[in-house]
């Protein structure tokens, strides 16, 4: 072969190995071609090419907080960023439709859910590709279709009983939560490597809807999950700036709220707001994931055993400290300090139990508004009126950003105080029950599951299974006598699996119950701690048509 021909052949082979764009391997569905159009995939490809390597480096660098813990030292605020914490600076004022956020409703990107949430009377709806979404390929792309229609107000839905659902004249402001930095979308690959699920979810939504949102007088607004370091917030800011420039939008068009749901992030609240400064609009208390992260960081320490999950209310001192630090940080910087989730759902047919549940919701929201939060979360439209009444009574303006801080000093001692309380057999069984039922539904493509009158999501299964792992690893003593071990857990798991199989009309098929039982057993019984159960279980996920996702 002549040298020129050899060079041409080598060049062709190189181009074949290094595909110029993202390759899609997921099954097709109605209108998927609209979302996965070539120009949209080119946009996501550009994001992955530019920011994917940085994302991977940041994920590989995680663990610094845990190294401090394992060394026996007490973690603290970062010396390298002291100037950020001590200097005077603020974020830009919120856009008009994010000024009043006193009640926000969250939920998955299902078509009916989107309509009901936008019509709920809440100020904001966070459409979720993360904790309340089971990331099947079909569900993820259908969710993008649904949001595209919602932005253009063309979304509608007809239920099996013939009822029609359409948007009301006045609706909540839309925010979107993409998946966290740690997750990948394995049906979209670039040169054989799965792309970042964060960039995939964000990129498709932003490309299709940003200009339309601005034209309609709103904007592309986001919630950012699972951040562990201010450099991860800086990466999001770089993604936002690049995306605005590519679509010709003014800098700062994107606004984002960060969920403080990891223990390392609690020590970097100022820094996270600062890194996202042109795009910041607030921080949020993600309480269940925060507890999960706390256990993860201290998993090897037998002196730090958490009691039953039911006893870990926000009135527990270390959670109160976390909430107060978030409020003081946000208000000092001109940002919204959003409260946590009320997961209760209305209890039909039992007015006494329903009244008790609503009383707990109201008490929780009264605590939040008194503490200084500018808004709160609910999981069900039925809770919106009660939460609104509490915040309208306790917060006369659209927010409390100008409220002076209470002067309380919050440091490592307050943030890291382990709560008192017991581990009980009821706590073991409840964690087992909730984790199994949620995981079985999640494997079938359902990411938001009502269990025992609470709307549960992936944060629930994470805190439940991490507690079970911790109790087994350290032989936590039971209030009834004896201790937690694998045998205790497995007896409860077998009983709960049998009960779930005996029920009819559930969202989980028998095969998914068995798969969920095996996965939960492996994760809870293993000697090493699995970082994220959803990441571990992702290869076993099935799409909506029942094929391997």
XYZ file of C-alpha atoms in Angstrom:
549
model
C 0.000 0.000 0.000
C 1.337 3.443 -0.868
C 2.116 5.846 1.991
C -0.740 8.205 1.028
C -3.287 5.396 1.008
C -1.976 4.138 4.336
C -2.444 7.617 5.839
C -6.029 7.827 4.487
C -6.861 4.368 5.834
C -5.378 5.214 9.231
C -7.317 8.479 9.306
C -10.582 6.678 8.503
C -9.926 4.079 11.206
C -9.190 6.849 13.707
C -12.411 8.645 12.861
C -14.361 5.381 13.195
C -12.927 4.743 16.662
C -13.457 8.354 17.788
C -17.107 8.918 16.911
C -17.830 12.630 16.463
C -20.946 12.541 18.596
C -23.044 10.767 21.166
C -24.383 7.350 20.250
C -27.818 6.348 21.538
C -28.568 2.714 22.371
C -31.909 3.034 24.173
C -35.222 1.937 22.638
C -37.275 4.456 20.702
C -40.636 5.826 21.804
C -43.273 8.397 20.880
C -41.631 11.704 19.964
C -38.222 10.614 21.180
C -36.809 11.855 17.868
C -37.840 15.404 18.866
C -35.767 15.241 22.031
C -32.858 13.291 20.528
C -32.599 15.473 17.430
C -29.089 15.804 15.950
C -28.645 19.431 17.027
C -29.705 18.594 20.601
C -27.250 15.703 20.764
C -24.537 17.953 19.343
C -25.188 20.345 22.218
C -24.899 17.562 24.808
C -21.807 16.232 23.031
C -20.143 19.648 23.333
C -20.909 19.735 27.073
C -19.550 16.237 27.623
C -16.420 16.939 25.560
C -15.613 20.096 27.486
C -16.757 19.263 31.024
C -16.806 15.453 31.245
C -13.075 15.120 32.067
C -13.348 17.701 34.861
C -16.363 15.900 36.284
C -14.459 12.616 36.376
C -11.481 14.264 38.094
C -13.726 15.831 40.728
C -15.441 12.522 41.441
C -12.061 10.817 41.799
C -11.052 13.548 44.266
C -14.039 12.943 46.559
C -13.208 11.518 49.944
C -11.167 14.295 51.527
C -13.731 14.808 54.285
C -13.746 11.108 55.035
C -9.937 11.019 55.195
C -10.085 13.616 57.964
C -12.721 11.559 59.789
C -10.732 8.331 59.491
C -7.612 10.042 60.809
C -9.445 10.776 64.057
C -9.490 14.532 63.494
C -12.607 16.701 63.630
C -13.555 18.138 60.229
C -13.840 21.891 60.008
C -14.371 24.761 57.613
C -11.769 25.033 54.863
C -8.766 27.237 55.560
C -8.218 27.804 51.834
C -11.564 29.577 51.460
C -11.602 31.646 54.634
C -11.665 34.802 52.541
C -14.871 33.725 50.811
C -16.556 33.253 54.192
C -15.322 36.504 55.715
C -15.616 38.915 52.779
C -18.779 40.875 52.027
C -20.505 39.759 48.838
C -24.022 38.878 47.708
C -25.683 37.034 44.865
C -27.899 38.836 42.313
C -31.554 39.393 43.297
C -33.897 36.548 42.297
C -35.922 36.865 39.098
C -39.514 38.020 39.563
C -41.061 34.553 39.347
C -38.621 33.148 41.925
C -39.004 35.965 44.459
C -41.814 34.234 46.358
C -41.051 30.547 46.933
C -42.930 29.980 50.163
C -44.239 26.555 49.092
C -42.617 24.330 46.487
C -43.929 20.954 45.377
C -41.653 18.256 44.002
C -42.250 15.138 41.992
C -41.209 13.012 39.026
C -41.512 13.994 35.370
C -44.603 11.871 34.710
C -47.148 13.645 32.526
C -50.061 13.638 34.981
C -47.802 14.586 37.887
C -46.435 17.600 36.016
C -49.935 18.923 35.310
C -51.194 18.370 38.851
C -48.092 19.905 40.404
C -48.144 22.971 38.180
C -51.847 23.404 39.009
C -51.420 22.713 42.741
C -51.287 26.303 43.979
C -47.637 25.967 44.991
C -45.316 28.797 44.014
C -42.755 26.462 42.413
C -42.772 22.938 41.002
C -39.462 21.076 40.913
C -39.663 18.463 38.161
C -37.304 15.724 39.206
C -34.977 13.514 37.159
C -33.194 12.502 40.359
C -34.449 11.049 43.657
C -38.137 10.698 42.739
C -37.409 9.452 39.215
C -36.519 5.893 38.290
C -34.032 6.549 35.455
C -35.302 4.098 32.875
C -34.433 5.206 29.360
C -38.091 5.379 28.351
C -39.091 7.327 31.448
C -36.209 9.757 31.135
C -36.809 10.698 27.503
C -40.600 10.734 27.962
C -39.979 13.123 30.857
C -38.130 15.462 28.521
C -41.077 15.298 26.109
C -43.459 16.102 28.949
C -41.430 19.106 30.104
C -41.126 20.407 26.548
C -44.921 20.376 26.306
C -45.331 21.889 29.776
C -43.071 24.824 28.901
C -45.213 25.504 25.812
C -48.441 24.933 27.792
C -49.558 22.260 25.320
C -49.348 19.413 27.830
C -52.486 17.340 28.456
C -53.318 13.908 29.812
C -56.322 11.580 29.707
C -56.542 8.999 32.476
C -57.885 5.475 32.104
C -61.200 6.594 33.629
C -61.639 9.245 30.930
C -60.707 12.313 32.954
C -58.815 15.051 31.134
C -55.964 17.017 32.728
C -54.806 20.398 31.405
C -52.913 23.369 32.751
C -54.766 26.062 34.634
C -54.430 29.731 33.729
C -52.041 30.337 36.635
C -49.378 27.740 37.329
C -46.316 27.261 39.495
C -42.880 28.361 38.300
C -41.000 25.407 36.844
C -37.624 24.242 38.111
C -35.831 21.050 37.045
C -33.484 18.777 38.992
C -31.055 16.812 36.793
C -29.323 13.721 38.116
C -26.230 14.135 40.310
C -22.627 14.316 39.146
C -21.973 10.727 40.264
C -24.493 9.218 37.835
C -24.102 8.281 34.171
C -26.548 7.690 31.328
C -25.400 4.386 29.887
C -27.726 4.565 26.858
C -25.805 7.613 25.609
C -22.096 7.055 24.987
C -19.306 9.179 23.607
C -16.413 7.154 22.185
C -17.651 4.159 24.166
C -17.900 5.957 27.523
C -21.301 6.694 29.137
C -21.998 10.417 29.306
C -22.696 12.299 32.506
C -26.362 11.941 33.470
C -26.187 15.505 34.844
C -25.061 16.941 31.524
C -27.486 14.733 29.612
C -30.553 15.794 31.626
C -29.535 19.434 31.839
C -28.375 19.688 28.236
C -31.516 18.277 26.642
C -33.870 20.353 28.796
C -31.866 23.547 28.376
C -31.380 23.163 24.619
C -35.062 22.577 23.904
C -36.589 25.015 26.381
C -34.290 27.839 27.495
C -35.147 30.302 24.738
C -38.864 29.470 24.960
C -38.856 29.972 28.725
C -37.223 33.393 28.346
C -39.708 34.341 25.620
C -42.530 33.530 28.039
C -41.109 35.756 30.763
C -39.515 33.101 32.949
C -36.214 31.250 32.631
C -34.289 27.999 32.878
C -34.204 27.320 36.633
C -32.577 24.304 38.264
C -32.035 22.415 41.514
C -28.571 20.854 41.842
C -28.235 17.633 43.893
C -25.531 15.662 45.721
C -22.749 18.263 45.565
C -19.868 17.439 47.930
C -17.367 20.235 47.238
C -17.371 23.835 46.097
C -15.351 22.822 43.028
C -18.348 20.735 41.927
C -20.485 23.893 42.160
C -17.827 25.734 40.139
C -18.164 23.091 37.436
C -21.922 23.676 37.278
C -21.280 27.415 36.973
C -18.893 26.792 34.082
C -21.496 24.566 32.399
C -24.127 27.279 32.813
C -21.930 30.048 31.428
C -20.906 27.942 28.451
C -24.502 26.933 27.717
C -25.777 30.505 27.876
C -23.077 31.602 25.457
C -23.793 28.763 23.026
C -27.489 29.667 22.843
C -26.910 33.419 22.823
C -28.590 34.068 26.175
C -27.457 36.775 28.612
C -25.105 35.692 31.388
C -27.093 34.885 34.522
C -30.202 33.728 32.659
C -29.886 30.361 34.398
C -30.614 30.397 38.137
C -30.005 27.460 40.450
C -30.647 26.329 44.009
C -28.236 23.819 45.528
C -29.457 21.103 47.844
C -27.215 20.842 50.890
C -27.667 17.111 51.265
C -24.132 15.943 51.942
C -22.159 16.454 55.141
C -19.076 17.878 53.365
C -21.276 20.490 51.644
C -22.593 21.685 55.018
C -19.078 22.960 55.739
C -18.900 24.784 52.376
C -22.226 26.635 52.053
C -20.656 30.070 51.503
C -18.242 28.630 48.982
C -20.983 26.841 47.015
C -23.056 30.026 46.760
C -19.957 31.968 45.783
C -18.905 29.607 43.001
C -22.376 29.788 41.481
C -22.693 33.465 42.310
C -24.025 34.831 38.966
C -26.438 31.900 38.792
C -27.234 31.341 42.491
C -30.690 31.752 43.943
C -30.505 29.764 47.179
C -29.787 26.620 49.178
C -32.136 23.893 50.368
C -32.149 21.484 53.333
C -32.171 17.967 51.851
C -32.579 16.264 55.185
C -32.815 12.522 54.352
C -29.847 12.558 52.002
C -27.981 14.631 54.584
C -28.488 11.911 57.186
C -27.418 9.295 54.653
C -24.252 11.270 53.927
C -23.513 11.675 57.652
C -23.626 7.902 58.175
C -21.529 7.353 55.051
C -18.773 9.660 56.266
C -18.673 8.129 59.779
C -19.513 4.551 58.826
C -16.419 3.038 60.447
C -16.905 4.719 63.834
C -18.824 2.538 66.327
C -19.260 5.553 68.603
C -21.486 7.282 66.071
C -24.502 4.997 65.778
C -27.663 6.757 64.664
C -30.916 5.786 66.439
C -34.170 4.841 64.683
C -34.913 7.032 61.685
C -38.294 7.974 63.155
C -36.530 9.749 66.023
C -34.373 11.925 63.734
C -36.663 14.945 63.494
C -35.416 18.389 62.492
C -35.707 19.405 66.153
C -32.747 17.106 66.875
C -29.882 19.479 67.831
C -27.459 18.583 65.021
C -30.199 18.990 62.399
C -31.340 22.256 63.942
C -27.720 23.470 63.716
C -27.580 22.463 60.040
C -30.813 24.343 59.332
C -29.694 27.477 61.197
C -26.329 27.553 59.456
C -28.043 27.291 56.082
C -30.454 30.129 56.922
C -27.732 32.433 58.232
C -25.456 31.703 55.268
C -28.169 32.330 52.685
C -29.495 35.528 54.232
C -26.035 36.967 54.628
C -25.558 36.496 50.880
C -29.047 37.555 49.718
C -30.160 34.010 48.879
C -33.278 31.979 49.632
C -32.999 29.451 52.462
C -35.409 26.674 51.570
C -36.752 24.227 54.149
C -37.156 20.477 53.928
C -39.705 18.048 52.600
C -43.062 17.160 54.123
C -43.502 13.621 52.776
C -46.969 12.968 54.236
C -49.868 12.241 51.908
C -53.574 12.590 52.773
C -54.993 9.517 54.515
C -58.360 8.746 52.984
C -60.979 6.947 55.033
C -59.392 7.685 58.415
C -60.086 11.279 59.482
C -58.384 10.871 62.851
C -55.122 9.566 61.353
C -55.309 12.207 58.633
C -55.748 14.991 61.192
C -52.748 13.714 63.153
C -50.616 13.622 60.006
C -51.654 17.136 59.016
C -50.881 18.388 62.515
C -47.327 17.052 62.144
C -46.963 18.813 58.797
C -48.204 22.104 60.208
C -45.908 21.878 63.242
C -42.924 21.202 60.979
C -43.739 24.162 58.721
C -44.324 26.458 61.697
C -40.871 25.512 62.963
C -39.353 26.316 59.571
C -40.964 29.726 59.173
C -40.085 30.724 62.751
C -36.480 29.657 62.178
C -36.260 31.947 59.138
C -36.717 29.719 56.115
C -38.024 31.485 53.019
C -40.037 28.526 51.798
C -40.597 24.816 52.151
C -41.190 21.609 50.220
C -44.198 19.299 50.047
C -44.599 16.021 48.167
C -48.374 16.016 47.581
C -50.767 18.659 46.236
C -53.040 18.014 49.220
C -50.427 19.565 51.526
C -50.030 22.807 49.577
C -52.925 24.764 51.187
C -51.846 23.962 54.755
C -48.189 24.823 54.095
C -49.212 28.051 52.363
C -51.361 29.108 55.306
C -48.461 28.577 57.704
C -46.015 30.620 55.639
C -48.524 33.357 54.857
C -49.219 33.732 58.588
C -45.588 33.615 59.657
C -43.880 35.462 56.786
C -45.466 38.763 55.806
C -43.339 39.366 52.737
C -42.330 37.080 49.861
C -39.260 35.938 51.818
C -37.226 36.614 54.980
C -33.858 37.412 53.443
C -33.685 40.761 55.250
C -34.364 39.187 58.645
C -31.363 39.711 60.965
C -29.474 36.542 61.936
C -30.192 35.156 65.391
C -26.544 35.457 66.419
C -26.125 31.746 67.043
C -22.633 30.484 66.271
C -22.703 27.155 64.452
C -19.463 25.204 64.199
C -18.224 21.631 63.825
C -19.221 20.715 67.368
C -22.881 21.554 66.723
C -22.973 20.070 63.221
C -21.376 16.766 64.248
C -23.224 16.069 67.508
C -24.682 12.551 67.410
C -28.306 12.390 68.622
C -29.465 10.322 71.552
C -31.953 7.546 71.003
C -32.445 3.823 70.735
C -32.277 1.242 67.981
C -35.394 -0.922 68.095
C -36.708 -3.968 66.281
C -39.461 -1.751 64.904
C -36.798 0.537 63.479
C -35.001 -2.397 61.857
C -38.222 -3.744 60.367
C -39.400 -0.350 59.151
C -36.112 0.377 57.399
C -36.231 -3.068 55.806
C -39.851 -2.669 54.740
C -39.425 0.770 53.180
C -36.126 -0.037 51.457
C -37.472 -3.271 49.943
C -40.746 -1.786 48.758
C -39.168 1.286 47.284
C -36.379 -0.625 45.536
C -38.840 -3.149 44.055
C -40.931 -0.324 42.596
C -37.843 1.577 41.401
C -36.647 -1.478 39.479
C -39.972 -1.432 37.635
C -39.590 2.221 36.673
C -41.521 3.885 39.526
C -39.440 6.456 41.399
C -41.961 8.031 43.765
C -43.795 5.495 45.941
C -46.473 5.909 48.657
C -45.577 3.669 51.618
C -47.397 3.849 54.949
C -48.930 7.249 54.081
C -45.586 8.812 53.158
C -44.320 9.615 49.667
C -40.944 7.925 49.543
C -38.102 8.427 47.073
C -34.489 7.327 46.628
C -33.318 9.370 49.619
C -35.496 7.120 51.771
C -33.919 3.887 50.598
C -30.445 5.391 51.047
C -30.946 6.404 54.689
C -32.790 3.151 55.467
C -30.168 0.811 53.996
C -27.254 2.846 55.384
C -28.705 2.583 58.884
C -29.177 -1.154 58.482
C -25.581 -1.521 57.277
C -24.258 0.571 60.176
C -26.270 -1.327 62.784
C -25.090 -4.715 61.462
C -21.471 -3.618 61.022
C -21.219 -2.428 64.631
C -23.674 -4.845 66.261
C -25.925 -2.047 67.489
C -27.690 -3.057 70.713
C -31.468 -3.350 70.472
C -33.723 -1.704 73.033
C -35.541 -5.037 73.391
C -32.321 -6.920 74.086
C -29.762 -8.545 71.840
C -28.169 -6.750 68.897
C -28.622 -6.212 65.166
C -26.879 -8.772 62.973
C -27.336 -10.286 59.529
C -29.669 -12.982 60.859
C -31.998 -10.403 62.428
C -32.027 -8.392 59.218
C -32.545 -11.400 56.938
C -35.465 -12.736 58.968
C -37.157 -9.376 58.641
C -36.295 -9.172 54.943
C -37.828 -12.602 54.246
C -40.988 -11.648 56.114
C -41.334 -8.311 54.309
C -40.729 -9.901 50.904
C -43.425 -12.498 51.604
C -45.854 -9.787 52.681
C -45.164 -7.742 49.558
C -45.672 -10.772 47.307
C -48.968 -11.526 49.044
C -50.330 -8.096 48.242
C -52.184 -7.563 44.992
C -52.273 -4.469 42.833
C -48.801 -3.305 43.826
C -46.418 -1.521 41.482
C -43.746 -4.225 41.735
C -43.777 -7.512 39.807
C -42.725 -10.738 41.600
C -39.443 -10.792 39.660
C -38.627 -7.282 40.850
C -39.439 -8.189 44.442
C -36.942 -11.045 44.271
C -34.358 -8.859 42.575
C -34.866 -6.073 45.117
C -34.512 -8.540 47.982
C -31.225 -9.880 46.616
C -29.811 -6.420 45.913
C -30.796 -5.085 49.321
C -29.322 -8.142 51.058
C -26.025 -7.752 49.199
C -25.717 -4.036 49.942
C -26.774 -4.233 53.602
C -24.809 -7.407 54.414
C -21.589 -6.489 52.601
C -18.482 -5.656 54.581
C -17.748 -2.629 52.414
C -20.212 0.235 52.107
C -21.788 0.867 48.709
C -21.621 4.594 47.912
C -25.072 4.807 46.243
C -27.575 1.982 46.032
C -29.220 3.528 42.956
C -25.867 3.499 41.190
C -25.315 -0.133 42.237
C -28.814 -1.181 41.111
C -28.852 0.793 37.846
C -27.747 -2.149 35.641
C -30.761 -4.138 36.934
C -33.283 -1.445 36.080
C -35.984 -2.278 33.576
C -37.589 0.226 31.264
C -41.331 0.792 31.054
C -41.761 -1.873 28.382
C -40.154 -4.531 30.575
C -36.904 -4.791 28.624
C -33.535 -4.384 30.296
C -32.922 -0.649 30.517
